[in-house]
Rosetta silent file (secondary structure, phi, psi, omega in degrees, C-alpha in Angstrom):
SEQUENCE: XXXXXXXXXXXXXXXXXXXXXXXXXXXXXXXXXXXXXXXXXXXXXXXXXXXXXXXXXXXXXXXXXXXXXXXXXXXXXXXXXXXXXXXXXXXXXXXXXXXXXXXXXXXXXXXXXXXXXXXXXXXXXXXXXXXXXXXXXXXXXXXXXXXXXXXXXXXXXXXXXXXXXXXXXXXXXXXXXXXXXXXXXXXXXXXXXXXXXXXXXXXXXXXXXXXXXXXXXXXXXXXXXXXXXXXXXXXXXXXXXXXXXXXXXXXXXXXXXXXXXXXXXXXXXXXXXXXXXXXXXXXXXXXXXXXXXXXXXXXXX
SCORE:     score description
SCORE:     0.000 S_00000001
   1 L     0.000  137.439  168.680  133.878  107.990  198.565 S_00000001
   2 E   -94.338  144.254 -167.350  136.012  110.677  200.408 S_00000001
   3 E  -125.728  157.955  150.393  139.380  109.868  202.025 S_00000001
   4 E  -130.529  129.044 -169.558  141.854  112.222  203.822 S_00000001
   5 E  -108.300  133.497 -114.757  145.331  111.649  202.996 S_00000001
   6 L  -160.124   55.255 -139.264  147.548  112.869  205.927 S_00000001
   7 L   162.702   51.691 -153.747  150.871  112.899  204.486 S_00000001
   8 L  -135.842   70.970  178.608  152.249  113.967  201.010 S_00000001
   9 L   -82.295 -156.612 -178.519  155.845  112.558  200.646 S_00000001
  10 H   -68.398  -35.454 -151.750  156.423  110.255  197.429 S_00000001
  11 H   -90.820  -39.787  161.146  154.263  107.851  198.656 S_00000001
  12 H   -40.944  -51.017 -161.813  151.587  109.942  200.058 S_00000001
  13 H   -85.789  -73.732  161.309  151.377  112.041  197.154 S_00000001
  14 H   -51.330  -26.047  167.966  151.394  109.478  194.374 S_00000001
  15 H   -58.323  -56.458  169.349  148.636  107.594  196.436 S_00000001
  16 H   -54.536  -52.584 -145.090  146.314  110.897  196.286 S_00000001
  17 H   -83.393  -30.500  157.277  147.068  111.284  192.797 S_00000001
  18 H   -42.447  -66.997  164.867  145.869  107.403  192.242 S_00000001
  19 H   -69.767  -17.384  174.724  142.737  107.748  193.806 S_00000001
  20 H   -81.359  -35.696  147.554  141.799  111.036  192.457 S_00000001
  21 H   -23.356  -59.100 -172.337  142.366  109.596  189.085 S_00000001
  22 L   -82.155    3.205 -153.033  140.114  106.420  190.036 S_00000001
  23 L    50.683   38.190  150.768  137.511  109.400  191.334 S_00000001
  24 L  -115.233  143.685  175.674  137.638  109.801  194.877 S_00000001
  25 E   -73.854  128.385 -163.973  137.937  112.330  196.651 S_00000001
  26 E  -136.897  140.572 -169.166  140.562  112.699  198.767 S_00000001
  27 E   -84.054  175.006  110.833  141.036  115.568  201.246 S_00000001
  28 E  -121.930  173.762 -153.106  144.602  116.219  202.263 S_00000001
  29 L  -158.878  102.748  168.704  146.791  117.660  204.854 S_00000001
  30 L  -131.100  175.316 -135.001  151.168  118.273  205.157 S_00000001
  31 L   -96.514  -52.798 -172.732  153.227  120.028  207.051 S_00000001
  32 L   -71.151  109.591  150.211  154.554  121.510  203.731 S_00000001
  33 H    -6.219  -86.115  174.628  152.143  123.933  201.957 S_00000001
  34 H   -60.697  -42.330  162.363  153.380  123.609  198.741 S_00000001
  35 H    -0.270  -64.673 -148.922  152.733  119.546  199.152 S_00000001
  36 H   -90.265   -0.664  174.104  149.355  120.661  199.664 S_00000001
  37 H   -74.331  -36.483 -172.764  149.179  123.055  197.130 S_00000001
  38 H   -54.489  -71.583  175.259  150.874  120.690  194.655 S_00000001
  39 H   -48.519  -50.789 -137.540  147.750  117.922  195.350 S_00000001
  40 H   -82.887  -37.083  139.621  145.223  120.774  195.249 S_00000001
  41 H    -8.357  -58.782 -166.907  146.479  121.749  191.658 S_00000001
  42 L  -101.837   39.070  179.177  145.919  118.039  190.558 S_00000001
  43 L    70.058   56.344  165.852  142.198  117.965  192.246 S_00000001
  44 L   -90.352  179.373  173.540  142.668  117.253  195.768 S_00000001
  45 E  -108.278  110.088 -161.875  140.760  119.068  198.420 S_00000001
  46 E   -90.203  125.220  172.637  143.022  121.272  200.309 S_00000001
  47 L  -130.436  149.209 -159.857  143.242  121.845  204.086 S_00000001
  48 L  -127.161   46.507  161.096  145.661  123.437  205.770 S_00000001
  49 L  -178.338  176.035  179.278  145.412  122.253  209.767 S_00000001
  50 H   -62.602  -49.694 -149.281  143.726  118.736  211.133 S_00000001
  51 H   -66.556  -26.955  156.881  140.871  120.030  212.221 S_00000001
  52 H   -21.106  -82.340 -154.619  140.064  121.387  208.295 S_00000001
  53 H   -40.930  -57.623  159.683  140.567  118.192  207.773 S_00000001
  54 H   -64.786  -23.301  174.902  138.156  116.628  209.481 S_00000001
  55 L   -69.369   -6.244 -173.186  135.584  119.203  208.803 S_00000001
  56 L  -111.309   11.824  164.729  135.573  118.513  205.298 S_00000001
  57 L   -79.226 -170.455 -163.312  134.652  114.478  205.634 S_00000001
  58 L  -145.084  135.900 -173.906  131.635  112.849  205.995 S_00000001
  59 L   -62.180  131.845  -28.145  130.393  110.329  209.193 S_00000001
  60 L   -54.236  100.820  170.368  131.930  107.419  209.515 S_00000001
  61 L   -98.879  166.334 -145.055  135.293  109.510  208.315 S_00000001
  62 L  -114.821  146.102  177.525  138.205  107.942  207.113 S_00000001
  63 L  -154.459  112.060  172.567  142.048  109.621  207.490 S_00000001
  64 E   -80.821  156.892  173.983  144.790  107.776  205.901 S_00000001
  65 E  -108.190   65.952 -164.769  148.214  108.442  207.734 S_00000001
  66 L  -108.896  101.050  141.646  151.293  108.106  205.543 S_00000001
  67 L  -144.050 -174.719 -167.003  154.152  109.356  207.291 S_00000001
  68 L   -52.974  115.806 -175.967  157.554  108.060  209.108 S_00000001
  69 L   -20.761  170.877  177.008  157.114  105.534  211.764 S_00000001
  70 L    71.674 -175.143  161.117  157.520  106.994  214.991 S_00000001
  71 H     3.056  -61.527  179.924  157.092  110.391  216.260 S_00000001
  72 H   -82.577  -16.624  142.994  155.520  111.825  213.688 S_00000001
  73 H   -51.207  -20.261 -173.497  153.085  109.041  213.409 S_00000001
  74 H   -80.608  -64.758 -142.236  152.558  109.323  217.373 S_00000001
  75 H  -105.857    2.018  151.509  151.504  112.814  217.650 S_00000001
  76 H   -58.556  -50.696  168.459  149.273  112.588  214.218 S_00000001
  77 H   -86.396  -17.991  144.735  147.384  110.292  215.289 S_00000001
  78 H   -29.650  -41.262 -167.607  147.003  111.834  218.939 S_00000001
  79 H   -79.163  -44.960 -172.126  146.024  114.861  217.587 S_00000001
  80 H   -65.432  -14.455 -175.546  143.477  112.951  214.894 S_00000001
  81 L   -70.969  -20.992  174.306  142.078  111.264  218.048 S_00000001
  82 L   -67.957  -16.208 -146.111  140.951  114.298  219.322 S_00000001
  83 L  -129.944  -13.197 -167.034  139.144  115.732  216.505 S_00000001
  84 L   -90.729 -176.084 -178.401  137.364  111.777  215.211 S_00000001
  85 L  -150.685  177.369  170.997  134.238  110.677  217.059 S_00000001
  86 L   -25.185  139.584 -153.372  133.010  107.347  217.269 S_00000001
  87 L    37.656   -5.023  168.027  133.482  105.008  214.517 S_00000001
  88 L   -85.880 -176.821 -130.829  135.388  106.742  212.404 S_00000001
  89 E  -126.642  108.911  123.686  138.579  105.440  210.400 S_00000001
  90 E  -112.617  139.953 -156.198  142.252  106.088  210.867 S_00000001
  91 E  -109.785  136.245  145.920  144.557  104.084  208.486 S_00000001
  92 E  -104.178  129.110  168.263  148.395  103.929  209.194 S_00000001
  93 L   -78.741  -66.249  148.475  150.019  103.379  205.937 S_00000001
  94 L    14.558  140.020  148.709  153.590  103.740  207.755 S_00000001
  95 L   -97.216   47.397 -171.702  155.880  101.747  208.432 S_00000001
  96 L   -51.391  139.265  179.472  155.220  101.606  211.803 S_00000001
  97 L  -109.789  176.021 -157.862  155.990   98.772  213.846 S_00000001
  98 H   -68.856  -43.118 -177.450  153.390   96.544  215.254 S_00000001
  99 H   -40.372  -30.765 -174.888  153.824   96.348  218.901 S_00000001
 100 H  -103.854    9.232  159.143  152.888  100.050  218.670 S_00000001
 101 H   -77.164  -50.691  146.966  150.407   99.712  216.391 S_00000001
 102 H    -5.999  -88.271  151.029  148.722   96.950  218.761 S_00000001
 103 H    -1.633  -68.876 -161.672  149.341   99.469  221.540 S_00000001
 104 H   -93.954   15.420  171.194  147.604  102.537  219.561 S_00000001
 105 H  -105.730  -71.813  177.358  144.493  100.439  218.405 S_00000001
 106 H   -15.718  -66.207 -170.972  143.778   99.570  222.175 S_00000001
 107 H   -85.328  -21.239  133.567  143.611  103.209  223.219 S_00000001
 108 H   -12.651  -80.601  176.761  141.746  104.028  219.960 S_00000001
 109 H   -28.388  -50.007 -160.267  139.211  101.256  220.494 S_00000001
 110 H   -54.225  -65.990 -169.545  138.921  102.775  223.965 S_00000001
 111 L   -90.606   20.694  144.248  137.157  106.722  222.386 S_00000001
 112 L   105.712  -24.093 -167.220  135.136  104.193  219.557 S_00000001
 113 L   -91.481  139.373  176.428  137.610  105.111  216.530 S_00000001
 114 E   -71.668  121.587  153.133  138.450  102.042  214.276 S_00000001
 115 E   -81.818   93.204  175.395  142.277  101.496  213.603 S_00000001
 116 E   -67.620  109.446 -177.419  143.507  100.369  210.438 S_00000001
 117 E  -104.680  114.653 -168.437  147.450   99.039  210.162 S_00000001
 118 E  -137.985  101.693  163.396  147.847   98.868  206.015 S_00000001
 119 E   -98.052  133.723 -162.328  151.222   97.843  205.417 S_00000001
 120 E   -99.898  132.855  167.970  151.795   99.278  201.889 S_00000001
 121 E  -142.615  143.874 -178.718  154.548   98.334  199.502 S_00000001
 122 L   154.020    0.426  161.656  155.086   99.544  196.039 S_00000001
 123 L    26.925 -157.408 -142.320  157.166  101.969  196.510 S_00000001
 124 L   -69.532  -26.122 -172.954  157.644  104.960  193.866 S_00000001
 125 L   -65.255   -8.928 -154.395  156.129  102.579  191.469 S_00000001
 126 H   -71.792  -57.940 -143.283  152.819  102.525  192.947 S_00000001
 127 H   -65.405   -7.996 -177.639  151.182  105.293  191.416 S_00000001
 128 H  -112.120  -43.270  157.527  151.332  103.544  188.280 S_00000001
 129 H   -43.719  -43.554 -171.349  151.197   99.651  189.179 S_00000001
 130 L   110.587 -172.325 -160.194  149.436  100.066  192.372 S_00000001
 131 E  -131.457  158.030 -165.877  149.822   99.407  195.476 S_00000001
 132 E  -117.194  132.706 -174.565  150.343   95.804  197.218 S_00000001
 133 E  -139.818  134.082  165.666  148.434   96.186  201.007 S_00000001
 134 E   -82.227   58.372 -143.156  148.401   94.477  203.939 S_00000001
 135 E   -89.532  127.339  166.121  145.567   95.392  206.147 S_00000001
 136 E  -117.278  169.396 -172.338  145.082   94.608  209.895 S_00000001
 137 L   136.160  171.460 -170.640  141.964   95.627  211.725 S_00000001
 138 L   -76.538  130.590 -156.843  138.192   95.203  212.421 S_00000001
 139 H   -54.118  -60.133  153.555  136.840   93.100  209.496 S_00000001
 140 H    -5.626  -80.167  171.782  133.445   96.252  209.561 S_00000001
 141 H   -66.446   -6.468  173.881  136.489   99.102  208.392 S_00000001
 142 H   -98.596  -28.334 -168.525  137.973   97.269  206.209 S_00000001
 143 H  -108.821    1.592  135.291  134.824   96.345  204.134 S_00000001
 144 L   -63.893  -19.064 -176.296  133.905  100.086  204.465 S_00000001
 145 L   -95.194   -4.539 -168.376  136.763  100.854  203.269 S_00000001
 146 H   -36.803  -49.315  162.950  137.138   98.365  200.052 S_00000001
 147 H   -29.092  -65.250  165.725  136.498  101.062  197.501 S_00000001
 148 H   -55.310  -37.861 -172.668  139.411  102.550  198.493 S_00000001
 149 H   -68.253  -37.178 -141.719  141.603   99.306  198.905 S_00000001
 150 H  -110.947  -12.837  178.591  140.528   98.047  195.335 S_00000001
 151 H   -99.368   -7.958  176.651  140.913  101.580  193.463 S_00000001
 152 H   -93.659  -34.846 -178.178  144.834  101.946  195.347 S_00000001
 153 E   -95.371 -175.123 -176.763  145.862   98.343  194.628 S_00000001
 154 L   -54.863  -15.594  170.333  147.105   96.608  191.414 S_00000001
 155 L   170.944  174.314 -151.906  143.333   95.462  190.779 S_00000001
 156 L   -85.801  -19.297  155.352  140.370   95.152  192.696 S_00000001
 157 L   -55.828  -40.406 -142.994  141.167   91.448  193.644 S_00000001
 158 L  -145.731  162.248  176.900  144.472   91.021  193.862 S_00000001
 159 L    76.420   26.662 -152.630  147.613   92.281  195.511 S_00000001
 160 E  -156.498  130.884  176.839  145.283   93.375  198.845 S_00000001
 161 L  -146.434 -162.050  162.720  144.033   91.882  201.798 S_00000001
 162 L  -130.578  100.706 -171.367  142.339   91.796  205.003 S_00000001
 163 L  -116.358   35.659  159.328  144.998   89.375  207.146 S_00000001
 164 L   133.137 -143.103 -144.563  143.910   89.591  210.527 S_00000001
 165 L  -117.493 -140.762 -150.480  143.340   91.587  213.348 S_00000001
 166 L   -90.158   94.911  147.384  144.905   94.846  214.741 S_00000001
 167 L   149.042  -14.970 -169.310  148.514   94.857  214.188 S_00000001
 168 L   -52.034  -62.430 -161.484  148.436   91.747  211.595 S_00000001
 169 H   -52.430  -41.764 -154.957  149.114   94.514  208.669 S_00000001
 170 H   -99.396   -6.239  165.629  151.955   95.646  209.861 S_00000001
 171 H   -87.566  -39.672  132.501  153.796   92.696  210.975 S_00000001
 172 H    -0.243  -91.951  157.597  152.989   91.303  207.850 S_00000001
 173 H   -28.939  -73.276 -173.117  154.824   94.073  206.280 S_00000001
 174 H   -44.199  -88.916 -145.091  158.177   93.890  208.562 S_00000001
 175 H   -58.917  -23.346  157.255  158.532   90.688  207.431 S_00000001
 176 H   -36.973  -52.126  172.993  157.782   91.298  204.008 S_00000001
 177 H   -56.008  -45.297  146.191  160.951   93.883  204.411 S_00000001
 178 H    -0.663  -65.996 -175.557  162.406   91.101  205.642 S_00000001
 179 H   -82.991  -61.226  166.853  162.384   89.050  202.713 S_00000001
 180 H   -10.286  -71.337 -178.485  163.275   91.956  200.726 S_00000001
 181 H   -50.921  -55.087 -161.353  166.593   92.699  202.809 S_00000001
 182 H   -53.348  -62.580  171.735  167.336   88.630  201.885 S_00000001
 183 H   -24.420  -92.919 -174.959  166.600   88.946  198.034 S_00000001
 184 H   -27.112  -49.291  159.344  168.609   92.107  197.680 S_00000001
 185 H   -64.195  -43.829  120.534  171.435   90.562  199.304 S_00000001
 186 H    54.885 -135.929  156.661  170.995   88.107  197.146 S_00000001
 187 H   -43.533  -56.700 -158.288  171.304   89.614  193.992 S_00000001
 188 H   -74.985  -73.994 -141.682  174.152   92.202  195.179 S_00000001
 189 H   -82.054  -21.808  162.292  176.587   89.182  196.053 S_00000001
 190 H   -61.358  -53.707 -168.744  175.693   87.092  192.926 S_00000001
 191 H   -81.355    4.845 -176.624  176.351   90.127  190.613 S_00000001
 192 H   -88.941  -49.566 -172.943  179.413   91.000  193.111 S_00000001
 193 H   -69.617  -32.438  171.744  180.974   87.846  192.197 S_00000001
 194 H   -50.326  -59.267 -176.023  180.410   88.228  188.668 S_00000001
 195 H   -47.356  -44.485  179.328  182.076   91.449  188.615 S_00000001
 196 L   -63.371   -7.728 -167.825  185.528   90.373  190.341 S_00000001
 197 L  -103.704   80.778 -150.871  185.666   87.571  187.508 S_00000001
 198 L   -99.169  -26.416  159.766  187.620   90.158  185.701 S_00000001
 199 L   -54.866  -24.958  175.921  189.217   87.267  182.961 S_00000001
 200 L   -59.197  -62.957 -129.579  185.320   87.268  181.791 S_00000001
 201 L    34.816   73.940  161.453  184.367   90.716  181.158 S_00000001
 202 L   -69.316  130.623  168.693  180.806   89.970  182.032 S_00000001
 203 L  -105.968   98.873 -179.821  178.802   92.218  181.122 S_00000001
 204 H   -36.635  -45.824 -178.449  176.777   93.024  184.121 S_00000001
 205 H  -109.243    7.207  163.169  173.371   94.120  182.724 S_00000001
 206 H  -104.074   11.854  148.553  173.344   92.194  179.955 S_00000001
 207 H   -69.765  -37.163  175.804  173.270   89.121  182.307 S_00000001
 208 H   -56.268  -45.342  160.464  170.403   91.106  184.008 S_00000001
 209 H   -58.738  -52.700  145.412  168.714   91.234  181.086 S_00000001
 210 H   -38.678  -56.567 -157.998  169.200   87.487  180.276 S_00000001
 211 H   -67.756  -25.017  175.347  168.216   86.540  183.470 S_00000001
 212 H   -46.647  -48.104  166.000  164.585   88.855  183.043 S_00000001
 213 L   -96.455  108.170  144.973  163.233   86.034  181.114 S_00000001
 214 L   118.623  -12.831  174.239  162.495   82.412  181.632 S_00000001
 215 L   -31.939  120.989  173.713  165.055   82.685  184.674 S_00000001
 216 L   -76.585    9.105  153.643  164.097   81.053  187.838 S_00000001
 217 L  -102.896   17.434  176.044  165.490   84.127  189.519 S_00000001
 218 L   -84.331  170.030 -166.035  163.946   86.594  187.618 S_00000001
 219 L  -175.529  173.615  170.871  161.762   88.831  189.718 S_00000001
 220 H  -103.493    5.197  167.890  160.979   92.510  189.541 S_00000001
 221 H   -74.846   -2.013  171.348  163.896   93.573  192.161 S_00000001
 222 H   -97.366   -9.432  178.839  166.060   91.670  189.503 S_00000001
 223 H   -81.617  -30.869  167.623  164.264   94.304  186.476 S_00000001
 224 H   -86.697  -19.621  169.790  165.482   96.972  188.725 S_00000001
 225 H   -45.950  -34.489 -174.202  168.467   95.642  189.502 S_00000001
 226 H   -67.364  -68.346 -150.915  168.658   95.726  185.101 S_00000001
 227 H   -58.732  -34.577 -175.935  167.523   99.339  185.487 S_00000001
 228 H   -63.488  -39.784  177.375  170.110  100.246  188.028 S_00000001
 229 H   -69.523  -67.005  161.284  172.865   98.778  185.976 S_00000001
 230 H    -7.075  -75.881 -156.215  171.322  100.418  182.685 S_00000001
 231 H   -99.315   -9.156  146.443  171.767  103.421  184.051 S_00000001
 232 H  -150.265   87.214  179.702  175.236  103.468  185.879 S_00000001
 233 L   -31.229  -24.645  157.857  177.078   99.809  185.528 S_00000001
 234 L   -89.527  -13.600 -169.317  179.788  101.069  188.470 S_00000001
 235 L    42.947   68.098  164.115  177.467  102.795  189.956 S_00000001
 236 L   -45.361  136.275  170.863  180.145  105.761  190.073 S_00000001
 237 L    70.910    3.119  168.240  179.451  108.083  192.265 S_00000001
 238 E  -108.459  126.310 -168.029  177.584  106.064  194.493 S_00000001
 239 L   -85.122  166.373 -152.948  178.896  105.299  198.052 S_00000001
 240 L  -103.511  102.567 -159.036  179.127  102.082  199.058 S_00000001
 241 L  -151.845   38.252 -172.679  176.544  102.765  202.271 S_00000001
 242 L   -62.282  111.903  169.044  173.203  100.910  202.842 S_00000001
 243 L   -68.006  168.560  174.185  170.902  102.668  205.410 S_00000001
 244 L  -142.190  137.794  161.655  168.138  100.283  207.015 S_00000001
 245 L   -83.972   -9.010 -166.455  164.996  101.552  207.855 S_00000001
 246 L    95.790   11.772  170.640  164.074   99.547  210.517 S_00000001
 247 H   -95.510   -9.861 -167.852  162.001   96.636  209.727 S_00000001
 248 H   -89.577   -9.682  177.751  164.838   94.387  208.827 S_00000001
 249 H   -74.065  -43.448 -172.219  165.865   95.238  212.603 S_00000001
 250 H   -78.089  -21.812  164.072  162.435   94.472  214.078 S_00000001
 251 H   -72.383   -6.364 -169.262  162.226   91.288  211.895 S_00000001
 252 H  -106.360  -58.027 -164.764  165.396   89.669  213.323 S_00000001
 253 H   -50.593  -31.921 -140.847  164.396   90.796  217.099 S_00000001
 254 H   -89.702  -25.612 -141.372  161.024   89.463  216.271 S_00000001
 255 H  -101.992  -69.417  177.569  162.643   85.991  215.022 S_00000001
 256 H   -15.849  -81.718  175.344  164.736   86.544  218.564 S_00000001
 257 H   -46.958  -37.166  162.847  161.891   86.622  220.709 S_00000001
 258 H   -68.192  -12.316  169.697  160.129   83.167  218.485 S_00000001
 259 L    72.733   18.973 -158.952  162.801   81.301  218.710 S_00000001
 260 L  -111.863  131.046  165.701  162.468   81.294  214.183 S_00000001
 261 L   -89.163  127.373  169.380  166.194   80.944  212.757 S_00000001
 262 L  -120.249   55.147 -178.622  166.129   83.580  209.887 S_00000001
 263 H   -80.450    4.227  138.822  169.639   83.432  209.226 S_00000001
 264 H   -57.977  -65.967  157.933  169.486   84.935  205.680 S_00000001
 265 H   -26.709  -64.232 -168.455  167.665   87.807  206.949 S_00000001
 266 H   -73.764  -37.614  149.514  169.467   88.169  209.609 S_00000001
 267 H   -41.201  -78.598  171.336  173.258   88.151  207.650 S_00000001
 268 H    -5.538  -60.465 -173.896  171.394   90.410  205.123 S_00000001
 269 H   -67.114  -24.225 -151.656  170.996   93.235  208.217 S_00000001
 270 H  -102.863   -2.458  147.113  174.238   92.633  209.385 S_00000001
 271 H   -81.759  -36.569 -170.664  175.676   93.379  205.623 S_00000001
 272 H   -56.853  -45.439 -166.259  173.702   96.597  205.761 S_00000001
 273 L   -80.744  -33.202 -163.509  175.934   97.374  208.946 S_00000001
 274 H   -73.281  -42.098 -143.378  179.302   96.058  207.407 S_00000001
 275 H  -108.143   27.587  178.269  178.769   98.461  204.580 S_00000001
 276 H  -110.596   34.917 -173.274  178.961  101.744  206.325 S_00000001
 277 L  -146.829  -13.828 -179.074  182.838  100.311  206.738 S_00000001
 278 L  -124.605  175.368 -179.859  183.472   99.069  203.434 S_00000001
 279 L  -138.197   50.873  178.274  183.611  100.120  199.612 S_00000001
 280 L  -113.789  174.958 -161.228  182.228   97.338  197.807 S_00000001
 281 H   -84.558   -3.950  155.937  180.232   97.100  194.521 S_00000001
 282 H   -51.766  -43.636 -173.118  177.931   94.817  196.414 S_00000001
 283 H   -81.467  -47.708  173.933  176.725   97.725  198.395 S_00000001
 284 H   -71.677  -33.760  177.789  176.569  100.149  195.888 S_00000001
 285 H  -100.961   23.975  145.611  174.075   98.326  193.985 S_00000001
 286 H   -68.963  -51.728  158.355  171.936   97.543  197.093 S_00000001
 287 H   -16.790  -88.846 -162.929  172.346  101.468  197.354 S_00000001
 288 H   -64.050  -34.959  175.846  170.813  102.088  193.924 S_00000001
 289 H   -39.175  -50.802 -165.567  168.190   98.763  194.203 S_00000001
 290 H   -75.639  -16.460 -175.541  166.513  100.971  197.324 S_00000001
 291 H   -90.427  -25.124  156.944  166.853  103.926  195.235 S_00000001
 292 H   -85.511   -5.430  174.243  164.756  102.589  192.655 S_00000001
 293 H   -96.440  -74.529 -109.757  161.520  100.849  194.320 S_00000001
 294 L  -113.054  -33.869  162.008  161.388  103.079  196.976 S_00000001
 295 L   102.120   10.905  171.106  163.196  106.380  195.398 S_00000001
 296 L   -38.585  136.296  166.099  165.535  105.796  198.990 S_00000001
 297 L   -73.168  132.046  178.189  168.509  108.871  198.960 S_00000001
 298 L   -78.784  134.380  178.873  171.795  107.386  197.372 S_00000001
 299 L   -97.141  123.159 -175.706  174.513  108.535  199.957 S_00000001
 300 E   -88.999  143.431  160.926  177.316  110.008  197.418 S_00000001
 301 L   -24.845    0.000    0.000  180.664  109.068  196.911 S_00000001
């Protein structure tokens, strides 16, 4: 099957290189050249404007979309609407958030083209694990697309879904991020407390390392949490600064509007915010935790 990948960031990039692996063909298309040079090098198909892009699929064609919510997701897929024809496929991979995916499936629907909302997680790790997906969308585009879902996720069964209609995937997702933001906080404030218990001398990653096995808190954000420690136990040189991307914001409005108390979550965001104000070792290894799934920029000291 042929794909067009739309997109060739970490996630983007390692995704192509996944399926091209698995043997499909996957067309691609970035802003950046070398990106697309980079892919064409490891057997991608290169094109270097949309409409290339579309000229080198095949009816019904399919164009995954992985870049940054917002704007540049807006006018990508505006542009691909122009150039798709009836029935054909565009997937957002994005983290986009679902009111505007909802929103952009509607006026999609409207010209014939199928939306796809595939909230993706797996973060730099993917290309070798796989990918864990969230799909929302017309049941019809999803089971055209399965090839693709089952050679991108952790196995052709599992870690993948179809969960419901236009807008599903990606709400899904937020809250997924959601849970994330909770964990992570977590973790950071357990191993915070450890640290100040300076009569110990705990040794921070070899608790991590305990905890990897038979733990009821092991997980794998607690194996990177090992790796992060592993590779700098003060995390030196790292400021104590967590960015948010914006789903733990749209999961707490979304909690707002429902009337759902998420008050882990919602502390969790509102540590994120405390810690552009503070300098604690709590922070810094949420810092490196984001920098290791997702491969997130470490703000420096």
């Amino acid at each position: 099957m042929k794909i067009a990948m739309v997109g060739l960031g970490k996630m983007g990039a390692n995704m192509t290189t996944r399926l091209i692996k698995n043997g499909q063909q996957v067309v691609v298309y970035d802003l950046n050249k070398d990106a697309i040079k980079k892919a064409e090098s490891g057997g991608a198909i290169a094109a270097y404007s949309l409409q290339e892009l579309v000229d080198n699929l095949e009816a019904p064609k399919a164009v995954w979309v992985m870049l940054p919510s917002g704007k540049p997701t807006e006018i990508t897929i505006n542009n691909l609407a122009e150039l798709l024809d009836q029935d054909d496929i565009i997937l957002d991979g994005g983290n986009s958030y679902y009111k505007d995916t909802v929103r952009r499936a509607q006026v999609l629907a409207e010209k014939g083209i199928n939306y796809l909302d595939v909230g993706t997680s797996g973060g730099v790790w993917g290309l070798k694990e796989g990918y864990s997906m969230m799909i929302g969308g017309k049941a019809e585009a999803v089971k055209h697309l399965n090839p693709i879902f089952k050679t991108l996720a952790p196995g052709a069964e599992k870690g993948w879904g179809h969960v419901g209609p236009s807008g599903s995937g990606h709400f899904v997702k937020m809250v997924h991020n959601g849970i994330e933001y909770g964990m992570m906080q977590a973790y950071a404030e357990g191993f915070d407390l450890m640290h100040k218990k300076e009569e110990f001398a705990l040794d921070m990653q070899q608790i991590a390392n305990i905890w990897q096995d038979g733990s009821v808190v092991r997980s794998w954000l607690l194996d990177l949490t090992a790796n992060a420690l592993s590779e700098n136990p003060e995390f030196d040189g790292i400021a104590s600064w967590v960015p948010d991307s914006g789903e733990g914001r749209w999961t707490v409005m979304e909690a707002i509007e429902t009337a759902t108390p998420i008050p882990v979550i919602s502390m969790a965001l509102q540590s994120r915010f405390s810690s552009r104000d503070e300098n604690a070792y709590s922070h810094k290894l949420l810092s490196a935790l984001r920098n290791q799934f997702g491969g997130h920029a470490i703000k420096k000291d």
